[in-house]
XYZ file of C-alpha atoms in Angstrom:
184
model
C -59.808 -187.019 -55.869
C -59.547 -189.885 -58.265
C -62.454 -191.392 -59.857
C -62.388 -194.683 -61.839
C -64.307 -194.363 -65.493
C -65.053 -196.485 -68.414
C -63.800 -196.160 -71.748
C -66.892 -194.571 -73.261
C -66.798 -191.786 -70.338
C -63.159 -191.144 -71.214
C -64.382 -190.625 -75.133
C -67.008 -188.275 -73.913
C -64.690 -186.273 -71.579
C -61.484 -186.428 -73.603
C -60.861 -182.833 -73.979
C -61.859 -182.033 -70.342
C -60.411 -184.496 -68.414
C -56.842 -185.712 -67.581
C -57.250 -189.677 -67.268
C -54.656 -192.668 -66.937
C -55.372 -195.681 -68.269
C -55.497 -198.734 -65.789
C -56.467 -201.874 -67.661
C -56.740 -202.435 -71.135
C -58.865 -205.356 -70.832
C -61.629 -204.192 -68.610
C -61.355 -200.673 -70.667
C -60.963 -198.864 -67.001
C -59.368 -195.772 -66.612
C -58.783 -193.272 -63.551
C -59.494 -189.579 -63.883
C -57.472 -187.506 -62.006
C -59.040 -183.661 -63.067
C -61.766 -182.704 -64.788
C -62.402 -179.204 -65.974
C -65.659 -178.125 -67.974
C -66.274 -175.026 -69.597
C -69.265 -173.061 -67.798
C -71.566 -173.694 -70.878
C -70.693 -177.559 -70.876
C -70.868 -177.566 -67.256
C -74.172 -175.583 -66.987
C -75.964 -177.831 -69.494
C -74.724 -181.004 -67.497
C -76.370 -179.456 -64.503
C -79.406 -179.212 -66.544
C -79.513 -182.675 -67.599
C -78.654 -183.897 -63.998
C -81.902 -182.299 -62.935
C -83.813 -183.342 -65.533
C -82.794 -187.076 -64.491
C -83.419 -186.424 -61.121
C -86.972 -185.456 -61.746
C -87.249 -188.120 -64.327
C -86.429 -190.519 -61.582
C -88.375 -189.176 -59.075
C -91.394 -189.194 -61.040
C -91.098 -193.106 -61.902
C -90.466 -193.900 -58.281
C -93.601 -192.109 -57.105
C -95.655 -193.666 -59.600
C -94.228 -196.991 -58.496
C -95.468 -196.579 -54.843
C -98.600 -194.307 -55.726
C -97.551 -191.244 -54.474
C -99.008 -187.582 -55.810
C -96.097 -184.819 -55.536
C -98.874 -181.824 -55.617
C -100.931 -183.244 -52.914
C -97.809 -183.682 -50.529
C -96.410 -180.580 -51.174
C -99.849 -178.905 -50.229
C -100.469 -180.981 -47.128
C -97.004 -182.596 -45.846
C -94.106 -180.566 -43.903
C -91.226 -180.124 -46.196
C -88.635 -181.828 -43.665
C -91.150 -184.916 -43.862
C -91.205 -184.724 -47.935
C -87.329 -184.752 -47.795
C -87.387 -187.763 -45.590
C -89.544 -189.594 -48.100
C -87.914 -188.703 -50.956
C -84.156 -189.365 -50.253
C -84.584 -192.024 -47.394
C -86.374 -194.364 -49.639
C -89.131 -194.931 -47.075
C -92.709 -195.983 -47.962
C -94.961 -193.158 -46.701
C -96.394 -196.099 -44.165
C -93.063 -196.080 -42.347
C -92.741 -192.500 -41.949
C -94.445 -192.643 -38.633
C -92.114 -194.820 -37.150
C -89.085 -192.897 -37.753
C -88.090 -190.877 -34.922
C -85.118 -188.675 -33.700
C -83.759 -191.351 -30.975
C -81.642 -189.963 -28.348
C -79.067 -192.351 -26.827
C -77.398 -191.762 -23.417
C -74.190 -193.467 -22.033
C -74.030 -192.492 -18.600
C -70.755 -193.405 -16.611
C -70.250 -193.544 -12.726
C -67.528 -191.302 -12.133
C -67.560 -191.233 -8.475
C -66.502 -193.696 -5.707
C -69.806 -193.784 -3.823
C -72.523 -196.326 -3.653
C -73.569 -197.458 -6.908
C -77.070 -198.348 -5.838
C -77.733 -194.575 -4.495
C -75.981 -193.211 -7.879
C -78.212 -195.012 -10.057
C -81.426 -194.004 -7.836
C -80.215 -190.649 -8.826
C -79.548 -191.281 -12.376
C -82.808 -193.005 -12.651
C -84.641 -190.449 -10.877
C -83.544 -187.618 -13.370
C -84.451 -190.117 -16.331
C -87.668 -191.090 -14.876
C -88.846 -187.104 -14.636
C -87.964 -186.881 -18.621
C -89.803 -190.187 -19.585
C -86.368 -191.830 -20.707
C -86.173 -195.511 -19.871
C -83.088 -197.220 -19.030
C -82.387 -200.288 -21.398
C -79.348 -201.538 -19.907
C -77.174 -201.242 -16.492
C -73.640 -202.432 -16.824
C -71.473 -203.009 -13.767
C -67.870 -204.492 -14.989
C -64.147 -204.100 -14.783
C -64.862 -200.710 -16.159
C -67.137 -199.562 -13.495
C -71.197 -198.984 -13.870
C -73.111 -197.545 -16.671
C -76.288 -196.903 -17.843
C -77.688 -196.750 -21.132
C -80.915 -194.956 -21.589
C -83.118 -193.981 -24.803
C -85.355 -190.877 -25.398
C -87.940 -191.239 -28.102
C -87.995 -194.786 -28.452
C -90.964 -196.056 -27.064
C -93.295 -192.796 -27.604
C -92.705 -189.986 -29.365
C -91.031 -186.682 -27.647
C -91.149 -183.425 -29.286
C -87.984 -181.457 -29.210
C -86.044 -184.694 -28.467
C -82.819 -183.134 -28.919
C -83.528 -179.797 -26.419
C -85.062 -182.622 -23.629
C -81.941 -184.590 -23.914
C -79.627 -181.778 -23.740
C -81.822 -181.043 -20.467
C -81.243 -184.383 -18.851
C -77.642 -184.135 -19.533
C -77.860 -180.522 -17.424
C -80.050 -182.077 -14.597
C -77.690 -184.979 -14.537
C -74.523 -182.667 -14.107
C -76.598 -180.726 -11.669
C -77.077 -183.455 -9.451
C -73.438 -183.694 -8.721
C -73.530 -187.454 -8.535
C -70.322 -188.049 -10.516
C -71.339 -188.893 -14.141
C -69.666 -188.906 -17.644
C -72.447 -188.566 -20.107
C -72.415 -189.424 -24.027
C -75.015 -188.520 -26.103
C -75.907 -189.809 -29.515
C -78.648 -188.206 -31.446
C -80.156 -189.476 -34.953
C -83.190 -190.191 -36.776
C -84.035 -194.098 -36.782
C -86.621 -196.582 -37.570
C -88.269 -197.408 -34.413
C -91.166 -199.587 -35.842
């Protein structure tokens, strides 16, 4: 790949990088390749870790966090979310693994009967229907698991819902999107 770098970076990397001057007035160059000797690479990695630790310390001071208490009492996955997402600790309770279903009717039967079968499966897993669409592309249902209440193992429950819908043999095409989202 190529990276745009300033003249100051070019001066620092002159022995290690292949660069092409793009704009003399703006002092901008494109770096095509960089080959660092092992000792320079190792010192760069150490410097990068020190900078990351310092940034983390400053950020924690600004929001009043204590690393030692968190490491002792908070699950590592939650700590990772706090450290990398920029969320305040008060917002972490609203972060959920949201599972959104896109269910299309593929059968030629009665749409009302199909919807009742689909709703029965979704209701059995406490997965509310958010939208019912009946247009020129057919009948579709959009539902979301883990939106209004926190469901442990949401991904597993979502796959169970998909299996149940397929097992009913009512004619469904199912799309599923999973991801962490703020549900405050």
